[in-house]
Amino acid sequence: MRIVVIGVGYVGLVTALTLCRLGHDVVRLDDDVAKIADLRHGRLPFFEEGLDHLFEEGCTSGRLRFSEDPSDAIPGADVAFICVGTPGRPTGEPNLVAVENAANLVGKWATRDMVVVEKSTVPVQTAERIQMVLGRRSAHRFAVASNPEFLREGCAVEDSLFPNRILVGTNSSQAHEIMRRIYRPMIESGARYFATDAATAELAKHACNAFLALKVSFVNALGRVCEAAGGDVVAVADIMGADPRIGREFLDAGVGFGGSCFPKDLAAFRAESLRLGYRFGLLDEVVRINDEAVGWVVEKVRGALWNLEEKRVVLLGLTFKPGTDDTRESPALRVARSLVEAGARVTGCDPKASAGALEGMEDLAVTRDPYAAAAGAHCLVICTAWPEYAALDLARLRELMALPIVVDGRNVFDPASVAEAGFTYLPTGRPAHGLAL
Ligand code: UGA
């Protein structure tokens, strides 16, 4: 199958490499000439475990090409995957100009009937819009399919190569047949294939992310009650998670969710529901609790240090979760901003985050070495659950710091060990050690 993948972002790159692994001829199209040039020179735009290997495999297969020219990339293609960005507008609604532009390009340059696949996360009824654009542009016949992506950053390659489900929504039986052919090896190895209409698939993607975010906010609200009552949210989550109807995943209390998906998708789903005449108030509450989680960590630092002026606070972890270099919408940066505004001197520490990508916090001092960062600091705040932080030498940290205070926004430490090492320890949703706020 000849496939053109439009958009060189995260999902676009992983999708293209996966399709190539499945044996298809893939052209990646983007008007970002610099990014295309980087890819041609073998340079990946972001870190993701295993991506370099998959990339190398694609490049040596001879089935993967890069192009900035639609008149070269689109003619002859059977299928186009639209993987362009859909940034949020201030109203929460996504900006779909890039999706419309991609559809226009396909309509303009198609040389045969095609299946056009929306992979980007888009509001319900976008498939109809794409169909309308294509119909205006070309005399060829197009079937539009929604094929949402469920991969997680940090394990994107694994999720993409071994998906637990493949969702395709289209009103065309022929398109279903073509999509089944594209994914045949995965379906044969057991991935469940859901065939729906386009609107159902578009809604299902939003429903999944909104529900996962709901779980995180639920456990964070629960954590507040546990803290007030002297209970332990980790144990409560374990008990809840033992019930297969609930499940343990996404019940880790902490400083909240971030990233390029949950915050944006929640805003989009709220706006979309409102447009359709339903106020999805539950989602408003999910967002409010998430904002509160950041504020609560900052309050704990303030409570432990009293005046923040002339105090140095070290944030351990800047990425929105471990296993990625992505700091977009990271709760850590929100904590950093609040602390700086309150007068604290803040140092960020992260094994992967690049200092250049700190959205509005470019001045933040960033280091890779937690011990160097801790020297002379008054408080450590764990913002990302990097496994290496759980293994830190607590006695060494205790000696280096000006004050022995740890605010654990991800519950990475064993409370007894931190207390034993002489720290005042303020975890999330669990009893504090050494200091009552
Ligand atoms: C999320 C979904 O999990 C993917 O299925 C989806 O494809 C993707 O969005 C997307 O729409 O593109 P991702 O943003 O990579 O994936 O990150 P998650 O692993 O879902 O974590 C999201 C946030 O929730 C992180 O900030 C994480 O730290 C936080 N989280 C997660 C918690 O605070 N507690 C938990 O128990 C779990």
XYZ file of N, CA and C in Angstrom, residues 10 45-48 153 319-328 350 352-354 357 386:
66
model
N 4.966 14.307 16.705
C 5.156 13.079 17.477
C 4.405 11.899 16.866
N 13.594 14.452 15.925
C 13.268 15.719 16.586
C 13.008 15.611 18.079
N 12.865 14.413 18.635
C 12.600 14.276 20.072
C 13.095 12.914 20.545
N 13.202 12.773 21.873
C 13.644 11.492 22.437
C 12.447 10.592 22.683
N 12.572 9.351 22.295
C 11.556 8.352 22.634
C 12.244 6.995 22.583
N 3.354 8.783 25.379
C 4.757 9.185 25.298
C 5.532 8.358 26.322
N 9.911 17.185 33.384
C 9.054 16.648 32.309
C 7.670 16.315 32.883
N 6.675 16.206 32.003
C 5.307 15.998 32.526
C 5.095 14.600 33.065
N 6.028 13.699 32.727
C 6.045 12.350 33.304
C 7.411 11.749 32.993
N 7.770 10.632 33.634
C 9.084 10.049 33.343
C 9.131 9.398 31.971
N 10.348 9.197 31.458
C 10.505 8.465 30.195
C 10.387 9.319 28.960
N 10.333 10.632 29.132
C 10.214 11.533 27.987
C 11.030 12.791 28.257
N 11.359 13.546 27.191
C 12.009 14.848 27.409
C 10.996 15.977 27.259
N 9.722 15.624 27.217
C 8.651 16.579 26.932
C 8.227 17.345 28.196
N 8.290 18.668 28.124
C 7.878 19.479 29.282
C 6.597 20.266 28.992
N 5.917 19.929 27.888
C 4.721 20.701 27.557
C 3.644 20.525 28.641
N 16.564 17.545 35.936
C 15.847 16.525 35.166
C 16.848 15.733 34.331
N 16.328 14.336 31.482
C 16.111 14.399 30.035
C 15.657 15.765 29.502
N 14.937 16.526 30.297
C 14.355 17.775 29.788
C 15.449 18.699 29.270
N 15.182 19.363 28.146
C 16.183 20.304 27.660
C 15.796 21.709 28.097
N 13.395 24.110 26.297
C 11.983 23.798 26.031
C 11.098 24.039 27.241
N 10.708 10.063 38.109
C 11.831 9.366 37.469
C 12.331 8.296 38.425
